[in-house]
mmCIF file of C-alpha atoms in Angstrom:
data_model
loop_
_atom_site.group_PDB
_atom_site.id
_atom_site.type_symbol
_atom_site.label_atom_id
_atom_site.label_comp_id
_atom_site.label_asym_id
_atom_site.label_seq_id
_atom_site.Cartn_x
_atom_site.Cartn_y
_atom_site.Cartn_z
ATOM 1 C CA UNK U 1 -55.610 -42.737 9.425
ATOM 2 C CA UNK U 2 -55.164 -43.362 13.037
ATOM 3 C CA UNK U 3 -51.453 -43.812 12.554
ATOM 4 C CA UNK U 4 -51.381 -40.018 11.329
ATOM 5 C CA UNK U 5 -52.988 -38.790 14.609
ATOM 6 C CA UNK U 6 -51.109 -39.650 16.899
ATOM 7 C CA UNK U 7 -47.847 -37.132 16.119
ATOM 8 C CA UNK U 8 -50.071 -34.830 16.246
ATOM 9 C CA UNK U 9 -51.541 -36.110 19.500
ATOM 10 C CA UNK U 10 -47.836 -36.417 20.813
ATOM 11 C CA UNK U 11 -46.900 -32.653 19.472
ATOM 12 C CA UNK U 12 -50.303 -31.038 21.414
ATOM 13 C CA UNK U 13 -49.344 -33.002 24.850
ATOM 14 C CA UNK U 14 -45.751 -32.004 24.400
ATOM 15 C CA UNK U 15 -46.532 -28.326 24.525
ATOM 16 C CA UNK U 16 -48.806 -28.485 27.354
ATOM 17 C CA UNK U 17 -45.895 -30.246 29.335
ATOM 18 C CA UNK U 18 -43.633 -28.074 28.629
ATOM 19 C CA UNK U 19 -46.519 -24.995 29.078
ATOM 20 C CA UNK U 20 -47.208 -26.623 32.469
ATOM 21 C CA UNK U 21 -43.165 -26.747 33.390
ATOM 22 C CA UNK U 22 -42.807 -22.506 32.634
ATOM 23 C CA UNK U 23 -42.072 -20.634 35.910
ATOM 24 C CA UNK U 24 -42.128 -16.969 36.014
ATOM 25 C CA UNK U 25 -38.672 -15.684 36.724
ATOM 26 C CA UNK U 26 -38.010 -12.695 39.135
ATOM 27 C CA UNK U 27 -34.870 -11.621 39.139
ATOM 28 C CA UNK U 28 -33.482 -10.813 42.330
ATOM 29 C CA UNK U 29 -32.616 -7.115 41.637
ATOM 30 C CA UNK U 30 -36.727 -7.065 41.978
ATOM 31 C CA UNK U 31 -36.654 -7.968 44.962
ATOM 32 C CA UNK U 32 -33.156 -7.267 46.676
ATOM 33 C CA UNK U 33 -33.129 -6.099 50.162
ATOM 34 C CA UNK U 34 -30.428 -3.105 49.193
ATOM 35 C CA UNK U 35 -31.048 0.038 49.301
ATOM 36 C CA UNK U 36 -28.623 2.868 47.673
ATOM 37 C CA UNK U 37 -28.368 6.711 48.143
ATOM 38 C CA UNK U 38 -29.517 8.915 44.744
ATOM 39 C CA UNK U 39 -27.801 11.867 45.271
ATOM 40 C CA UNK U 40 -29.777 14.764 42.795
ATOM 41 C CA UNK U 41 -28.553 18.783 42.011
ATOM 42 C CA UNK U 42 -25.523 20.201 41.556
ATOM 43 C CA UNK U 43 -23.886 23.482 43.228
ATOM 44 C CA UNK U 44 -25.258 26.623 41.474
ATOM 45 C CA UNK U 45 -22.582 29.071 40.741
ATOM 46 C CA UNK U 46 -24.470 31.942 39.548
ATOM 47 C CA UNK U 47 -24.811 35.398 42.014
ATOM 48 C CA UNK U 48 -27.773 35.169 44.185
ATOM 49 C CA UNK U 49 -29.361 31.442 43.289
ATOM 50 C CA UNK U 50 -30.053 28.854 46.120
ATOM 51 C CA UNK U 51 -28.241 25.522 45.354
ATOM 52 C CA UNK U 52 -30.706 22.547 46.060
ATOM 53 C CA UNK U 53 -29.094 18.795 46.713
ATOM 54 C CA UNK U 54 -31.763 16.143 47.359
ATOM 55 C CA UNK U 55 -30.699 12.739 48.842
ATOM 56 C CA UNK U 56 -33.135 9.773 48.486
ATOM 57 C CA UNK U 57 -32.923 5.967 48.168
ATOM 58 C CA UNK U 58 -33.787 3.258 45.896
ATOM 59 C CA UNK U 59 -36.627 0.921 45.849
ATOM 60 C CA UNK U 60 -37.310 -2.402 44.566
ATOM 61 C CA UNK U 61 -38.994 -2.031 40.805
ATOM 62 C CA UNK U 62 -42.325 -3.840 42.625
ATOM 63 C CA UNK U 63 -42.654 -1.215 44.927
ATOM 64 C CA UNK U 64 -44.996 1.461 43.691
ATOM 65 C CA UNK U 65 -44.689 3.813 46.514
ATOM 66 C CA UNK U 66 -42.522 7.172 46.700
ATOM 67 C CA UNK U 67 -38.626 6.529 46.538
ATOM 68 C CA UNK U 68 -37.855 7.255 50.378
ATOM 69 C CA UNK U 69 -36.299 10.425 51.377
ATOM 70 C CA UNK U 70 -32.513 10.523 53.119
ATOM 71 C CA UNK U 71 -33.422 13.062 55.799
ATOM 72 C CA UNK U 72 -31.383 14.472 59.102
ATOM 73 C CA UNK U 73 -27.885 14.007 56.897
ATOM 74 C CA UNK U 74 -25.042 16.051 57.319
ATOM 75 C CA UNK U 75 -24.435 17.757 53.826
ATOM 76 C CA UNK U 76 -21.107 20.370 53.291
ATOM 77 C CA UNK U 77 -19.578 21.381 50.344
ATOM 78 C CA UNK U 78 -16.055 21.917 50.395
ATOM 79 C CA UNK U 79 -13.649 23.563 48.620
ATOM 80 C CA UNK U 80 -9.779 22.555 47.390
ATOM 81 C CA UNK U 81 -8.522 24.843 49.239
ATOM 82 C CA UNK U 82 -10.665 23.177 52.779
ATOM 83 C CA UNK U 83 -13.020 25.534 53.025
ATOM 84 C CA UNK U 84 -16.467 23.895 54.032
ATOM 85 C CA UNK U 85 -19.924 25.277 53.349
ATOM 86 C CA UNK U 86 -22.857 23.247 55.509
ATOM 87 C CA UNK U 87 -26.014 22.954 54.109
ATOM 88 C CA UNK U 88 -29.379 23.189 55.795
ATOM 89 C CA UNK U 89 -31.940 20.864 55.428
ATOM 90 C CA UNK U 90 -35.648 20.866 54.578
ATOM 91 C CA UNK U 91 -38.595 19.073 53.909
ATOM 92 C CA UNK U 92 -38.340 15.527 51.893
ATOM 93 C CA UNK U 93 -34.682 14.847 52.016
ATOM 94 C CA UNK U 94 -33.684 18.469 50.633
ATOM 95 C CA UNK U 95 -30.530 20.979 51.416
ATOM 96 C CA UNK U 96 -30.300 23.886 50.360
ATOM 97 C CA UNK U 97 -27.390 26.533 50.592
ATOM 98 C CA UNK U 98 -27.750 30.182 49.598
ATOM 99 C CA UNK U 99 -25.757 33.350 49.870
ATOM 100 C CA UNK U 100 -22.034 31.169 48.126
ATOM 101 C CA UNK U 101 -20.704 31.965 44.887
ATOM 102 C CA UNK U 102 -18.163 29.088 43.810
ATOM 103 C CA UNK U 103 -14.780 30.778 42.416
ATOM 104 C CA UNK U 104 -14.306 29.852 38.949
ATOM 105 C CA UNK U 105 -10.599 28.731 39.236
ATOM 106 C CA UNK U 106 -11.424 26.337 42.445
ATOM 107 C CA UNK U 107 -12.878 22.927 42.448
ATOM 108 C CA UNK U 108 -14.982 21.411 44.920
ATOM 109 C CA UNK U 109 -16.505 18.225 46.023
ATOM 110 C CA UNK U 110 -19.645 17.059 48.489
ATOM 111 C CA UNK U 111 -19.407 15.090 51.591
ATOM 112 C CA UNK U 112 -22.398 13.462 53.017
ATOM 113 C CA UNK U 113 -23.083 12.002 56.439
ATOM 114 C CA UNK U 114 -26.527 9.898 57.039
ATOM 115 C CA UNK U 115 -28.156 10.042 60.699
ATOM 116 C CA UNK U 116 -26.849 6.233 60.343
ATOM 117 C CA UNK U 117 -22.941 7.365 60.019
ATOM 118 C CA UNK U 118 -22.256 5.960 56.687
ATOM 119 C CA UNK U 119 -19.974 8.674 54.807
ATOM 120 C CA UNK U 120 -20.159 9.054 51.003
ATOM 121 C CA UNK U 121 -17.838 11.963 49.170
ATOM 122 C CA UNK U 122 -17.706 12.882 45.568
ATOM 123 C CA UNK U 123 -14.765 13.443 43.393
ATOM 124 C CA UNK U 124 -13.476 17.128 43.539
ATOM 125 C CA UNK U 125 -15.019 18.604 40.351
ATOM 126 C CA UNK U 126 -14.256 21.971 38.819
ATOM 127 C CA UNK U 127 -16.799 24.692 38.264
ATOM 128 C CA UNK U 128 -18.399 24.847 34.421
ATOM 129 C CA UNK U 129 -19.362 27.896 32.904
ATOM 130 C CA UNK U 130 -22.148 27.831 30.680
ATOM 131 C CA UNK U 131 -22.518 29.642 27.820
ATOM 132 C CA UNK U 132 -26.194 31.340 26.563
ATOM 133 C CA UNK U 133 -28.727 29.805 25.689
ATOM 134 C CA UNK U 134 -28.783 31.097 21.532
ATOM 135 C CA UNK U 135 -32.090 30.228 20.616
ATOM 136 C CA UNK U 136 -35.025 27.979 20.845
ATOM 137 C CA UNK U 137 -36.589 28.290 17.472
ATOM 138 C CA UNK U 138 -39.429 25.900 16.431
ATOM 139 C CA UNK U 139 -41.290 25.115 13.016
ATOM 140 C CA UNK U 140 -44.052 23.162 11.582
ATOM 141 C CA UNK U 141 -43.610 19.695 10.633
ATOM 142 C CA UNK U 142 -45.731 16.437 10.312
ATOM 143 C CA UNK U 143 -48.675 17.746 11.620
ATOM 144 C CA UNK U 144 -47.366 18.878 14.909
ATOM 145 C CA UNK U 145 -44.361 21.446 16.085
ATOM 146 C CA UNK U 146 -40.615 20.636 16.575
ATOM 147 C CA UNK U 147 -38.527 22.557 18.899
ATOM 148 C CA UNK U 148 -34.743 22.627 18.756
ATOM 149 C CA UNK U 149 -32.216 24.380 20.778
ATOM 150 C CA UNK U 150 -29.280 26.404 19.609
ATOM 151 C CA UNK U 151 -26.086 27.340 21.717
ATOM 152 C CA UNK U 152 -22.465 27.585 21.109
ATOM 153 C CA UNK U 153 -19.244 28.416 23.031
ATOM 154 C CA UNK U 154 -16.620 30.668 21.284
ATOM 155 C CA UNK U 155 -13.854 30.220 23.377
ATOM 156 C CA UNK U 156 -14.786 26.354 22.564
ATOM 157 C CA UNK U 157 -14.404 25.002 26.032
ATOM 158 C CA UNK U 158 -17.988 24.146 26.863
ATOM 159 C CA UNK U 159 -18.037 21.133 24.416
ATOM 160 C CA UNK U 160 -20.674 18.788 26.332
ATOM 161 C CA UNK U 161 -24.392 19.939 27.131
ATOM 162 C CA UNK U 162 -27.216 19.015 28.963
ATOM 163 C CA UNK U 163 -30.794 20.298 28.629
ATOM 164 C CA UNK U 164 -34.120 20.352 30.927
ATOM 165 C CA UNK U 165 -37.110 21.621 30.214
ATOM 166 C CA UNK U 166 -40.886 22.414 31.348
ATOM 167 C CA UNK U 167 -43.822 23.326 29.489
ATOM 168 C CA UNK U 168 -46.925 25.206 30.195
ATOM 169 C CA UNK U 169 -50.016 25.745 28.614
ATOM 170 C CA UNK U 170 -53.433 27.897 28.157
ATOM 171 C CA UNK U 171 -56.479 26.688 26.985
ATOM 172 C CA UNK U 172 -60.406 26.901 27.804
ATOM 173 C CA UNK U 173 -63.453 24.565 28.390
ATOM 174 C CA UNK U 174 -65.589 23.962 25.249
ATOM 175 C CA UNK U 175 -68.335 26.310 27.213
ATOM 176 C CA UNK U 176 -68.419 29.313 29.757
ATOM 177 C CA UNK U 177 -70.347 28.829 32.675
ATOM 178 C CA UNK U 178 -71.782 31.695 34.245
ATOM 179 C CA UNK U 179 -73.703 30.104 36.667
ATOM 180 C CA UNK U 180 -73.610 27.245 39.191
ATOM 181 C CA UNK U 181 -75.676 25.280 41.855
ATOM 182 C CA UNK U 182 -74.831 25.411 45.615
ATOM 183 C CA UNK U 183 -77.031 24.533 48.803
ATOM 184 C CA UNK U 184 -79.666 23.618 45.615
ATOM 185 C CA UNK U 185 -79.955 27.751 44.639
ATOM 186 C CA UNK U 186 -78.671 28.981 41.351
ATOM 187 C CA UNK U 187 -75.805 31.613 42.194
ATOM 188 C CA UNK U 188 -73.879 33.510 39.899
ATOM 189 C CA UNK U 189 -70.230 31.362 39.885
ATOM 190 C CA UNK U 190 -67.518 32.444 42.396
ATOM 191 C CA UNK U 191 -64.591 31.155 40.170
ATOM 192 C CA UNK U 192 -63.960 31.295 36.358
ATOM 193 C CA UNK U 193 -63.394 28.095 35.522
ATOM 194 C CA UNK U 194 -63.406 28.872 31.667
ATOM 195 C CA UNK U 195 -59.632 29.631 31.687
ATOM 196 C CA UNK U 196 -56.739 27.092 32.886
ATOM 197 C CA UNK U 197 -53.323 27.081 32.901
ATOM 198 C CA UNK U 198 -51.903 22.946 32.442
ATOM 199 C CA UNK U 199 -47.823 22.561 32.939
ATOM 200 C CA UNK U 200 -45.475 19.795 33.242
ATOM 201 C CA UNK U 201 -41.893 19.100 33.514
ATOM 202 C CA UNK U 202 -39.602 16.997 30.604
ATOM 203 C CA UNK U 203 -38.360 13.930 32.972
ATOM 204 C CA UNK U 204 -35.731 12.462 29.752
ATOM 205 C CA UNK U 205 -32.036 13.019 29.938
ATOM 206 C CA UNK U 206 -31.588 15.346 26.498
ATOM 207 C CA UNK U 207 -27.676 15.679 25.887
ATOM 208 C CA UNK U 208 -25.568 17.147 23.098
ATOM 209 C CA UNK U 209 -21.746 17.466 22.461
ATOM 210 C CA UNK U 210 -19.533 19.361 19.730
ATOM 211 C CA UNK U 211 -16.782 16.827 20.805
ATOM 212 C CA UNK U 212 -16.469 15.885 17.344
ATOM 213 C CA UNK U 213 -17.216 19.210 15.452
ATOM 214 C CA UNK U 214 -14.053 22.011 15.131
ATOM 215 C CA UNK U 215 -16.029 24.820 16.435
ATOM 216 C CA UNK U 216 -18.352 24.643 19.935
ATOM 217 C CA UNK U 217 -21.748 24.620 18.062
ATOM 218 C CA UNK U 218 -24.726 22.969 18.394
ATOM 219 C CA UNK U 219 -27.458 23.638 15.926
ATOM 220 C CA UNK U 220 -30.601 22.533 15.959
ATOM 221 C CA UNK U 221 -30.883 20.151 18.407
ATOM 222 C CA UNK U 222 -34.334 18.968 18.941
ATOM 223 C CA UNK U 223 -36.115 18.940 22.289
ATOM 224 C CA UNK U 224 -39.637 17.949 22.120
ATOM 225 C CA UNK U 225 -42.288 17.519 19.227
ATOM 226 C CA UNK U 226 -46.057 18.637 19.926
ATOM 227 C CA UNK U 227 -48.587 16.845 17.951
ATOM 228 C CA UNK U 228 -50.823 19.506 16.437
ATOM 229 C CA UNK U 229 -53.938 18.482 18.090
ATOM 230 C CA UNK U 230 -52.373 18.220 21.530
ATOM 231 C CA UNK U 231 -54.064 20.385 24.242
ATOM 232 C CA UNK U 232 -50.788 21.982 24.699
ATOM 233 C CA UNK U 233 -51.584 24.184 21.504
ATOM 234 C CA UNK U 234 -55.213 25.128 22.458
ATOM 235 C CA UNK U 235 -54.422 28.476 23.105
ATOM 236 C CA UNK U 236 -51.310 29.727 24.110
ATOM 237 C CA UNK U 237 -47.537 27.452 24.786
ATOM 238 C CA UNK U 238 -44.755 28.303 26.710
ATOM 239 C CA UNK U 239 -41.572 26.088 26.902
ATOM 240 C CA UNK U 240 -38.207 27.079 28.894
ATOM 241 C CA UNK U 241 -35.139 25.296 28.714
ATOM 242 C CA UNK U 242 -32.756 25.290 31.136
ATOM 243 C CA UNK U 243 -28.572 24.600 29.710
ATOM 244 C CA UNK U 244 -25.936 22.975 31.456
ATOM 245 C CA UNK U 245 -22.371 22.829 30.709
ATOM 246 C CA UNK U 246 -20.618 19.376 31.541
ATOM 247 C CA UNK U 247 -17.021 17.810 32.022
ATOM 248 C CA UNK U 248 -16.861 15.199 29.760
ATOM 249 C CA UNK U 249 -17.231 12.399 32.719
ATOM 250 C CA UNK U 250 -20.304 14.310 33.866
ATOM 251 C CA UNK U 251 -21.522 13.712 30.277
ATOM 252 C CA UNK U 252 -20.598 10.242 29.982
ATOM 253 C CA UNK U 253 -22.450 9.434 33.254
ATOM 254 C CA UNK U 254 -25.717 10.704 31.591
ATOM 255 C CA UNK U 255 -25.130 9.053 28.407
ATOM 256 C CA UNK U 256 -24.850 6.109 30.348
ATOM 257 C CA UNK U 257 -27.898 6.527 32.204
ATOM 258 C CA UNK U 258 -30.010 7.554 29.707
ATOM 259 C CA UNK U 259 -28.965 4.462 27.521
ATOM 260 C CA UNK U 260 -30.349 2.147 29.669
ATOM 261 C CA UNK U 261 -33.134 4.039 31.119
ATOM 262 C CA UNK U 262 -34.982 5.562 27.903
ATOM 263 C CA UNK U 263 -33.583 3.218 24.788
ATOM 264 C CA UNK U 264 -35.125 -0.080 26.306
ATOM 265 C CA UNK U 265 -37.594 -2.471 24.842
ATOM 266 C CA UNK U 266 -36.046 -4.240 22.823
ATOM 267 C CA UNK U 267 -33.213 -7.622 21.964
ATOM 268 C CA UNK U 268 -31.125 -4.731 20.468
ATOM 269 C CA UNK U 269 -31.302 -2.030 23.090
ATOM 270 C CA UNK U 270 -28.523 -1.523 25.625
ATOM 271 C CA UNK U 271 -29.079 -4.387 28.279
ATOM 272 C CA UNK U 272 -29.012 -3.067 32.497
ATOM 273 C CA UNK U 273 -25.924 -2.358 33.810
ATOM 274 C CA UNK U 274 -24.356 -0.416 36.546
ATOM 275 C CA UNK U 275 -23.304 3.144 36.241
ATOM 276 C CA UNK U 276 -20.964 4.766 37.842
ATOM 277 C CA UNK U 277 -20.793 7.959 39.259
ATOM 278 C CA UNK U 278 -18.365 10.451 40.626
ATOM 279 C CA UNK U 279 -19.686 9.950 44.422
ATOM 280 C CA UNK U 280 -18.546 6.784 46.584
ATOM 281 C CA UNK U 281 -19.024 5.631 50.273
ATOM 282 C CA UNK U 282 -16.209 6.007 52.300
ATOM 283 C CA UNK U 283 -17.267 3.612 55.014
ATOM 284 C CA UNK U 284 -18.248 0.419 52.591
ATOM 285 C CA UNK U 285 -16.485 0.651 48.834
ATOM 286 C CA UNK U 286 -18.223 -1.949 47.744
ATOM 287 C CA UNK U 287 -21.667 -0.317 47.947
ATOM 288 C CA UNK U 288 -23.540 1.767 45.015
ATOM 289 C CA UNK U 289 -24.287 5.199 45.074
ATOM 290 C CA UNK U 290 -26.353 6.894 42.409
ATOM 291 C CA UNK U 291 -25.823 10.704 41.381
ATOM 292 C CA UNK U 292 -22.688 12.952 39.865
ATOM 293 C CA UNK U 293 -21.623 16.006 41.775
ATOM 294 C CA UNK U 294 -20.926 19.438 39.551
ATOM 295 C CA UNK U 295 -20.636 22.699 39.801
ATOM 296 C CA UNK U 296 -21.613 25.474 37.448
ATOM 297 C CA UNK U 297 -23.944 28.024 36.360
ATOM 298 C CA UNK U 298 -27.409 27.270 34.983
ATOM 299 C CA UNK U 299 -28.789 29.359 31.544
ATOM 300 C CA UNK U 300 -32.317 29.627 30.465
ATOM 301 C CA UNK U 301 -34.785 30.439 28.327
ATOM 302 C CA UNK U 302 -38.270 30.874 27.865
ATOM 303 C CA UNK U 303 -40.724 31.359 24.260
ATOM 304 C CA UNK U 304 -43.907 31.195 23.775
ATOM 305 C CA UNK U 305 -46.709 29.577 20.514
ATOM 306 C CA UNK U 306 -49.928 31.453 20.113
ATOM 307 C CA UNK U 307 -52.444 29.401 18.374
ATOM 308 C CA UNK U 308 -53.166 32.253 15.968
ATOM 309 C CA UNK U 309 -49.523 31.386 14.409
ATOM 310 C CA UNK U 310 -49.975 27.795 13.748
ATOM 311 C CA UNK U 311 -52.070 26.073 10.754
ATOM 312 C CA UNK U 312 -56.115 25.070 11.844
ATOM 313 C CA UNK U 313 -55.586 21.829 13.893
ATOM 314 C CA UNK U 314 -58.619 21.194 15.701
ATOM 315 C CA UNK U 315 -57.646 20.863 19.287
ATOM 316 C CA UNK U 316 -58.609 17.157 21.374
ATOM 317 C CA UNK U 317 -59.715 18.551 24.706
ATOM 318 C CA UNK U 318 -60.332 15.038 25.878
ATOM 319 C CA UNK U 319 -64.344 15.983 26.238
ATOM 320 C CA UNK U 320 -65.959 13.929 23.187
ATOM 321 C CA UNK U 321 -69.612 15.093 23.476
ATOM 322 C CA UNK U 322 -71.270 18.287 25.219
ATOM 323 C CA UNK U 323 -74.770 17.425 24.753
ATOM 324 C CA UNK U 324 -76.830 20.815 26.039
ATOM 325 C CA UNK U 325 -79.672 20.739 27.685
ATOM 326 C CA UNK U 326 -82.416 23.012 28.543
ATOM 327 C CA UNK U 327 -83.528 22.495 32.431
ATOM 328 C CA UNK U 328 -85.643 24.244 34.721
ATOM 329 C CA UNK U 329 -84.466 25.391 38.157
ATOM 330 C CA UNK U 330 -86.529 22.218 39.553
ATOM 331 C CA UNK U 331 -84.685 19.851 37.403
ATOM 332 C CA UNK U 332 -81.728 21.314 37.806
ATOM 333 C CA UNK U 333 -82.007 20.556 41.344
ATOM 334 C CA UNK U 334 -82.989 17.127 40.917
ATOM 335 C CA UNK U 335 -80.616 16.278 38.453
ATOM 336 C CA UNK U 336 -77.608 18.440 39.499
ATOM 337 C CA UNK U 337 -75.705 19.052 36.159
ATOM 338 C CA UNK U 338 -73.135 21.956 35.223
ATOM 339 C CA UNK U 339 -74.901 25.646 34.614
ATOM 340 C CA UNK U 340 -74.009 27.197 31.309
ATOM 341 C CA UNK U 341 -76.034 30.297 31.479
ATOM 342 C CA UNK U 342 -79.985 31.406 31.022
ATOM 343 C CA UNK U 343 -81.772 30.414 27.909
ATOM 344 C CA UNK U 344 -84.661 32.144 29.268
ATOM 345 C CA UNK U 345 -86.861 33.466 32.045
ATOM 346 C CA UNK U 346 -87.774 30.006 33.369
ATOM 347 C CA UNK U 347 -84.773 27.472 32.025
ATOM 348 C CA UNK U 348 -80.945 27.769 31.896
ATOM 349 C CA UNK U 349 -78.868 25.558 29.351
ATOM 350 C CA UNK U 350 -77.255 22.643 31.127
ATOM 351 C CA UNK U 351 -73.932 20.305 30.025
ATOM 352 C CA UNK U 352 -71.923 18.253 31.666
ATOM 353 C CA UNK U 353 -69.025 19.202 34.250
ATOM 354 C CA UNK U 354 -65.820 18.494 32.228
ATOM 355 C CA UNK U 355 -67.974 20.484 29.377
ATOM 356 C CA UNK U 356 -67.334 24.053 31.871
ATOM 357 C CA UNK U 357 -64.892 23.349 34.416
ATOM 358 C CA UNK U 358 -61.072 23.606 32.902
ATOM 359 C CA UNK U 359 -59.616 21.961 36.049
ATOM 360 C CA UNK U 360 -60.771 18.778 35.242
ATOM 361 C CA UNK U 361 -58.186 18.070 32.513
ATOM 362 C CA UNK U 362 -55.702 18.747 34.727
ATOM 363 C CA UNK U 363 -54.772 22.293 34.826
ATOM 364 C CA UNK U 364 -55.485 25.368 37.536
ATOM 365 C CA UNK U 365 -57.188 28.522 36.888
ATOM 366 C CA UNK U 366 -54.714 30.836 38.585
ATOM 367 C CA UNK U 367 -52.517 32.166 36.124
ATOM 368 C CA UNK U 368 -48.662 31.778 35.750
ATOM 369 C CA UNK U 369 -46.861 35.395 37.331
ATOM 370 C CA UNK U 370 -44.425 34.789 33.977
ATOM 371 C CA UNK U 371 -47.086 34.738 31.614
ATOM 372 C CA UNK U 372 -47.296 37.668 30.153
ATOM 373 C CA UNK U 373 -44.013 39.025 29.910
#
């Protein structure tokens, strides 16, 4: 019997050496020192927009603070034919130029010049036309709404797409309160806070290409899906959708990035690797610069999901319980809880704050100046 406890013994002492032996491993990318220049926007070739480039830097994945802006550069676009156009800066690493239209059979490039003197370029790049946005149609499917863009290109030159988006959305708080408590005296309520307005913006790289098709089509390409009880469909949703045309490098640079940026997790996933842009320094070649310069116009477009067209999903507002209480004006001031209005001459019904005021899942209670076109 005793002989028979002892592998067993052995095995259990074997793991806790080699449990004992297990140092965590930090790569040194963690931790590295180096810090490259993210070069984000793209010169806007449509009549009468402002063309935004923002310049930051890289962090180490451990730091948790904002990625660093590049500020007091030296940014110019110039032209193939040496023209230069300066841009001016402006708060948080930003430059902006306004008042150029790009000519559609030139190509350009951008040259940037840190308060430090390091010089990075881009490739020269021609300008991209985009073609209309078709549609964004949407329908109802496992419990929740898809939405897909539609676009194509008859001349077929487009080919390669890129899409951004931003949502925004209406809803209310499970109760109107009429009245509220300040310097401990029951006032009628300065603000509505009934009726928010919540909004975000999609931060995923969505791409599509008719490389492979014979006409310049894409059909039903999806964009998001809302889950039916989301707070997005309490009331009223807006999405727009903003379309880019790409060259087929631009394209490749995003497919790049968002391979090993979104599809990670897992043995099988594409494993870190650099990715190259069209934008190099010109005073060290051997460091990394992150970005791709282009040129083009921008298309959008904006719908709009009442929740009188979709089926009776019963919306999660994130507030569980609004228990209602009936309090007298001295209670009310001893306990200080959210007015919902007068139950009668002596008591007003009383909830809980995130039970009245809208602004505490997130959103604001001024409303959007698109909203109800």
């Amino acid at each position: 019997m005793k002989n028979r406890c002892y592998p067993k013994l052995l095995g259990w002492l074997m793991l806790l050496a080699l449990g004992s032996c297990v140092d965590p491993y930090r790569p040194p990318e963690v931790t590295a020192p180096d810090s490259y220049l993210v070069v984000n926007g793209f010169f806007n070739s449509a009549p009468g927009t402002t063309t935004t480039i923002q310049l930051s830097r890289t962090q180490n994945l451990t730091d948790s603070k904002t990625p660093p802006a590049e500020t007091k550069a030296q940014v110019t676009i110039e032209s193939g034919s040496k023209v230069s156009y300066s841009l001016k800066e402006g708060s948080g690493g930003v430059y902006t130029l306004s008042g150029v239209v790009p000519q559609a059979n030139e190509t350009y490039r951008l040259r940037i010049r840190t308060a430090q003197g390091k010089e990075y370029v881009s490739d020269f790049v021609p300008v991209n036309v985009t073609p209309p946005v078709d549609s964004l149609s949407w329908r109802i499917e496992n419990e929740g709404v898809q939405i897909n863009v539609n676009t194509h290109d008859p001349t077929n030159n487009t080919r390669y797409y890129r899409w951004e988006f931003d949502e925004t959305w209406e809803y209310t708080s499970p109760y109107y309160s009429a009245y509220e408590l300040k310097n401990n005296r029951i006032v009628s309520r300065a603000e509505d806070v009934y009726r928010c307005w919540g909004s975000s913006v999609d931060k995923t790289i969505q791409l599509g290409s008719s490389a492979r098709l014979s006409q310049d089509v894409i059909s039903q390409r999806p964009l998001t899906f809302i889950t039916g009880t989301s707070l997005k469909l309490g009331l009223r949703y807006s999405i727009q959708v903003k379309q880019y045309a790409l060259t087929q490098d631009a394209y490749n640079y995003y497919d790049q990035l968002a391979r090993i940026t979104q599809n990670v997790g897992s043995i099988f996933d594409p494993q870190p690797s650099q990715i190259t842009g069209n934008i190099r320094s010109t005073t060290n070649t051997s460091e990394l610069v992150m970005g791709f310069f282009r040129v083009g116009t921008v298309q959008t477009r904006r719908i709009y999901i009442a929740k009188t067209q979709l089926p009776y999903w019963l919306t999660q507002t994130g507030v569980y319980t609004c228990l209602v209480d009936t309090l007298t004006p001295s209670k009310i001031i001893e306990r200080q809880p959210a007015i919902i209005n007068e139950f009668d001459a002596s008591t007003y019904l009383t909830t809980s704050f995130d039970c009245v005021d809208c602004r505490l899942r997130g959103g604001v209670i001024k409303k959007p100046d698109f909203w109800d076109q």
